[in-house]
Short mmCIF file of C-alpha atoms in Angstrom, two decimals:
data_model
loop_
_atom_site.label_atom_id
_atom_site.label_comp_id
_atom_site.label_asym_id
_atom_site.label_seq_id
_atom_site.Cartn_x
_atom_site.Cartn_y
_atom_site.Cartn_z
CA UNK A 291 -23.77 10.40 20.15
CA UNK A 292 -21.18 9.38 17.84
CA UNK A 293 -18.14 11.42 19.70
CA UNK A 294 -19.58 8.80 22.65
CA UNK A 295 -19.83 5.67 20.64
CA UNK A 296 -15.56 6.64 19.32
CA UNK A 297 -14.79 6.85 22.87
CA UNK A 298 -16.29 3.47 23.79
CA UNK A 299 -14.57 2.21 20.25
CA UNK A 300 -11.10 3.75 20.73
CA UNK A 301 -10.98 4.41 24.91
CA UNK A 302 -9.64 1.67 26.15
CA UNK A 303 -6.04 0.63 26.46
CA UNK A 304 -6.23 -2.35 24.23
CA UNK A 305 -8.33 -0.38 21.41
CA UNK A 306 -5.31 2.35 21.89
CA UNK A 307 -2.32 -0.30 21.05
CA UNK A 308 -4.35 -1.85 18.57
CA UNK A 309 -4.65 1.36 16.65
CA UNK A 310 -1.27 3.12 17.46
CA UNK A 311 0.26 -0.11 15.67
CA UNK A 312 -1.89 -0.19 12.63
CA UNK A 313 -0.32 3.71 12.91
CA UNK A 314 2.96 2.11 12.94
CA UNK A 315 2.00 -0.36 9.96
CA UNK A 316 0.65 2.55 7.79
CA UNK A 317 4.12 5.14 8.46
CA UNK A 318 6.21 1.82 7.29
CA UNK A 319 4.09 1.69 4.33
CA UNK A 320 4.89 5.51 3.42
CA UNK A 321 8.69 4.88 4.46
CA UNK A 322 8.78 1.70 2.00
CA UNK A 323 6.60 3.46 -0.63
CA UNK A 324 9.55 6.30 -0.56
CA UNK A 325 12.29 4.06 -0.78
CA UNK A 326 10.49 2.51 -3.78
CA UNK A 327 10.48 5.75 -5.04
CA UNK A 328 14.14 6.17 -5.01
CA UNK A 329 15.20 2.32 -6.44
CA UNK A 330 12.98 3.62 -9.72
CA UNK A 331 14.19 6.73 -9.77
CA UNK A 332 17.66 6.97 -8.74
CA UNK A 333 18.32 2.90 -9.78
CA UNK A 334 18.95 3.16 -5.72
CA UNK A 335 19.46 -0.61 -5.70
CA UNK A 336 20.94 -0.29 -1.92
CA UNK A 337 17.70 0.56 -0.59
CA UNK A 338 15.94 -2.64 -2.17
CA UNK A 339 17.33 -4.69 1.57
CA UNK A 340 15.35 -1.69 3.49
CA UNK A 341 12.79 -2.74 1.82
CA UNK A 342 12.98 -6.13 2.76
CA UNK A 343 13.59 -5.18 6.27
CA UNK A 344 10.76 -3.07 6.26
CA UNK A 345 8.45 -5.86 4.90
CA UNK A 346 9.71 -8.36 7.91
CA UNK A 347 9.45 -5.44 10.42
CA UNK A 348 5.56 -4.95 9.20
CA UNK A 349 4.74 -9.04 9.31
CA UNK A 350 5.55 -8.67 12.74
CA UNK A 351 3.21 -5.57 13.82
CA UNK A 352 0.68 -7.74 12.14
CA UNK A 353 1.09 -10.79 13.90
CA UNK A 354 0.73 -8.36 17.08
CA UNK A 355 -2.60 -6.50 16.30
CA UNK A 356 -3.95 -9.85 15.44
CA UNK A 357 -3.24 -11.28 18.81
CA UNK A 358 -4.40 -8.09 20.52
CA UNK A 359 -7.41 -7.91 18.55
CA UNK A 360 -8.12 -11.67 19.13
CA UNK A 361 -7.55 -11.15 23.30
CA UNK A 362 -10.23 -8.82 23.41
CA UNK A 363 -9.49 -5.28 21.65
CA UNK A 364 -12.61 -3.64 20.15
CA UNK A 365 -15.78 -4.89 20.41
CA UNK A 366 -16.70 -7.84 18.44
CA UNK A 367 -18.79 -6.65 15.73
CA UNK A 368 -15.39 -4.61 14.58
CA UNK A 369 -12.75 -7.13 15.48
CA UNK A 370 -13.19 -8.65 11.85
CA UNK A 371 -12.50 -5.28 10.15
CA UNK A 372 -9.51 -4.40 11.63
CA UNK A 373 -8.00 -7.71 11.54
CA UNK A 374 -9.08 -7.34 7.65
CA UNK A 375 -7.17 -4.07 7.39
CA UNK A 376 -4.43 -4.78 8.96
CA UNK A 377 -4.30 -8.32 6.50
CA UNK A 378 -4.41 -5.82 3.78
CA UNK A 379 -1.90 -3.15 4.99
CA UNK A 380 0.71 -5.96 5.30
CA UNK A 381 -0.41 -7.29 1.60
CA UNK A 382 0.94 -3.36 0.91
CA UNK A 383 4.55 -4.29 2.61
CA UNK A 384 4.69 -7.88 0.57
CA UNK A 385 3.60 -6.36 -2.55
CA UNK A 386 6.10 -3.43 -2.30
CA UNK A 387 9.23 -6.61 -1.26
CA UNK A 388 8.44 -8.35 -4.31
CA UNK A 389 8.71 -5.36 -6.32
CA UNK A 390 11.78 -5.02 -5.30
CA UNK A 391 13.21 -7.85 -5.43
CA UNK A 392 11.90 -7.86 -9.13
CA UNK A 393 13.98 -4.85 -9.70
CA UNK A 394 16.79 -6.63 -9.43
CA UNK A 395 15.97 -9.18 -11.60
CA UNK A 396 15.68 -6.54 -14.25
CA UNK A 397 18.35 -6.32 -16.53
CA UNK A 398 17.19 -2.46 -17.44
CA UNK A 399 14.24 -0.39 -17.88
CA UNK A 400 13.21 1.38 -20.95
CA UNK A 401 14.09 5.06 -21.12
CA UNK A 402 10.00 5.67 -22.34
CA UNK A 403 8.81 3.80 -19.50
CA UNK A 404 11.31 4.98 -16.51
CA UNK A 405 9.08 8.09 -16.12
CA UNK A 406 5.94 6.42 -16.41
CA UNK A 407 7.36 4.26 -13.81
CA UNK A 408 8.30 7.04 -11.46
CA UNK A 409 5.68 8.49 -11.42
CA UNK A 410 3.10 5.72 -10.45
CA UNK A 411 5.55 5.79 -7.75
CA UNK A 412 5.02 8.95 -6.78
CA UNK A 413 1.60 8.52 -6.72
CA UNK A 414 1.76 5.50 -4.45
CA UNK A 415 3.73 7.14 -2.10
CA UNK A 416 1.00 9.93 -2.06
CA UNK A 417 -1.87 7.39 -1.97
CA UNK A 418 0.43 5.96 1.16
CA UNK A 419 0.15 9.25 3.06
CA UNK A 420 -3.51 9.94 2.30
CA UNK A 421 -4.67 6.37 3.76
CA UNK A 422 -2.80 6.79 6.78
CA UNK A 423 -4.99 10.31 6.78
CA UNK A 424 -7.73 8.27 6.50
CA UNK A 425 -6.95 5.92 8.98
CA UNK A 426 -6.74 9.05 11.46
CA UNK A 427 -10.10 10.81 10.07
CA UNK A 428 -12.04 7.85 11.61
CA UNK A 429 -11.68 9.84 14.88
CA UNK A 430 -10.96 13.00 13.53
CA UNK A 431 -13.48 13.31 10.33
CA UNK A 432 -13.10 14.55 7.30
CA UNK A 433 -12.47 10.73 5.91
CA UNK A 434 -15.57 11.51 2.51
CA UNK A 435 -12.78 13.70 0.75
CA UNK A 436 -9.16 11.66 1.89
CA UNK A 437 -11.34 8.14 0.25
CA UNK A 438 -12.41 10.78 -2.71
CA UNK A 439 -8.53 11.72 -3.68
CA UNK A 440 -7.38 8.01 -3.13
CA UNK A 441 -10.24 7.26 -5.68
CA UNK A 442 -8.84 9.35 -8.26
CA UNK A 443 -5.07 8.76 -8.04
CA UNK A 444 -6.12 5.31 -8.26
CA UNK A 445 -7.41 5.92 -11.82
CA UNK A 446 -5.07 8.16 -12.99
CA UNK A 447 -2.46 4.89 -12.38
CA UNK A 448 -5.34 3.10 -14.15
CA UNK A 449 -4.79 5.25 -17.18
CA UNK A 450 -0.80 4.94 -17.01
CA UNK A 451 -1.75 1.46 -17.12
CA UNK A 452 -3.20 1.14 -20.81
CA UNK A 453 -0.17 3.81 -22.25
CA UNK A 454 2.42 1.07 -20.28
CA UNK A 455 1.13 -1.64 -21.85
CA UNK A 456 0.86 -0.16 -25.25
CA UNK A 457 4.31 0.62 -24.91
CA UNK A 458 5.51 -2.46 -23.77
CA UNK A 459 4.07 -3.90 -27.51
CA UNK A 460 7.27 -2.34 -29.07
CA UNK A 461 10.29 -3.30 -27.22
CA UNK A 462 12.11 -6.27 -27.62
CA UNK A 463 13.17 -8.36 -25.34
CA UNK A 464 16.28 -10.69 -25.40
CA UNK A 465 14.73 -13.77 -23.62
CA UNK A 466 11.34 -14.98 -22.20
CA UNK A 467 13.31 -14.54 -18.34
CA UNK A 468 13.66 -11.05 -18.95
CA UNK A 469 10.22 -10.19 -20.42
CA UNK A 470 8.67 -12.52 -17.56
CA UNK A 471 10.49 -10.27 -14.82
CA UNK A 472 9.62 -7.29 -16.43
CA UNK A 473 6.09 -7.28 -16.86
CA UNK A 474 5.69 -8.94 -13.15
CA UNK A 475 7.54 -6.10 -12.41
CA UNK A 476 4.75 -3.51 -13.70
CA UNK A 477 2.09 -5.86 -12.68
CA UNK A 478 2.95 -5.34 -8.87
CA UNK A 479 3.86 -1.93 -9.51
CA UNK A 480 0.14 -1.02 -10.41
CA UNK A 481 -1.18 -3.36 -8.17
CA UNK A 482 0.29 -1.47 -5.09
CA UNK A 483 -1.75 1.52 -6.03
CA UNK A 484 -5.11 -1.03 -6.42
CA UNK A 485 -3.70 -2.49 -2.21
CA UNK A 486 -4.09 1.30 -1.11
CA UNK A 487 -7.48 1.55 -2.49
CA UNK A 488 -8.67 -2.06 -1.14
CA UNK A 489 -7.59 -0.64 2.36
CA UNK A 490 -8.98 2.43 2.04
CA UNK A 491 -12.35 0.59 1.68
CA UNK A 492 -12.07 -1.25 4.52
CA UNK A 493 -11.52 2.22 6.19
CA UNK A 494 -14.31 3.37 5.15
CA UNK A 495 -16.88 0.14 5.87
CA UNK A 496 -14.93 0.36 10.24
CA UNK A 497 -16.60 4.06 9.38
CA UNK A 498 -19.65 3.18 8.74
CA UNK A 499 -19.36 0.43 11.12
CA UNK A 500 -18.58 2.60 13.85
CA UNK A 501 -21.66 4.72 13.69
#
């Protein structure tokens, strides 16, 4: 019964497009989470107009599911939760530009928060991978365990959070401009990890719905 009910959900050649561009949404995601990776780790500010590009390039795959979606792809009572996702997986790309254009605003970062910083990215570029894995386990199963480890690298940036911001008490900062940049800075770079987890829940409700 329910291998029947994914073909009638994901046969048809709309259905297809609809989810081999959300596909195409969630690899740019992993692509811009990597390059986001490299700007905080390698101060690899040449990347930061990839990332720009990448955002632009994703706004544009939206725009398309949404018209596909709203010309007949899927069947009605699941139209609303893909259009959601694929709202939310572009929130991702926009979140990820501002970051980086906040990078360059930043006149430097702390040597006790660089690895902190690095490694939240690391772990959104892993989050990244695991909801595109997700994404794929709606026809393939297995999605109960991909949702589970999303779940808990989502904490453990919720924990990096509170030793950030303890941090952050003790430096000094030469102007309000420069502490205003800076903490939007960390802001977005947590939130990204918070995005992943939002999608990842709307993954999980087109499961449900599905059945």
């Amino acid at each position: 019964m329910i291998d029947r009910i994914k073909k009638i959900v994901f046969g048809g050649e709309r259905e297809r497009e609809v989810v081999e561009l959300i596909g195409k949404q969630l690899e740019l995601i992993i692509d811009t989470c990597e390059l986001m990776k490299s700007v905080i780790d390698r101060s690899d500010e040449a990347v930061v107009g990839d990332v720009c590009e990448a955002e632009k390039l994703g706004d544009a795959i939206r725009r398309d599911i949404i018209l596909r979606i709203h010309s007949g792809a899927f069947i009605p009572a699941l139209r609303s939760e893909f259009c959601n996702l694929a709202e939310e997986l572009d929130e991702i790309l926009d979140e990820l530009e501002d970051l980086a254009m906040l990078y360059l605003m930043m006149n430097f970062i702390p040597d006790e928060l660089r690895e902190e910083f690095v490694r939240i990215a690391e772990i959104n570029s892993k989050m990244a991978y695991l909801l595109l894995d997700a994404f794929n386990a709606l026809e393939k199963g297995g999605l109960s365990d991909i949702l589970l480890k999303i779940k808990i690298f989502e904490e453990q940036v919720d924990t990096m959070k509170g030793r950030i911001y303890e941090k952050l008490k003790v430096i000094d900062f030469s102007n309000y401009a420069e502490w205003y940049f800076f903490i939007k800075f960390v802001e977005k770079l947590i939130n990204v990890s918070d995005l992943i987890e939002d999608a990842s829940d709307t993954i999980q409700v087109l499961s449900v719905s599905i059945r």
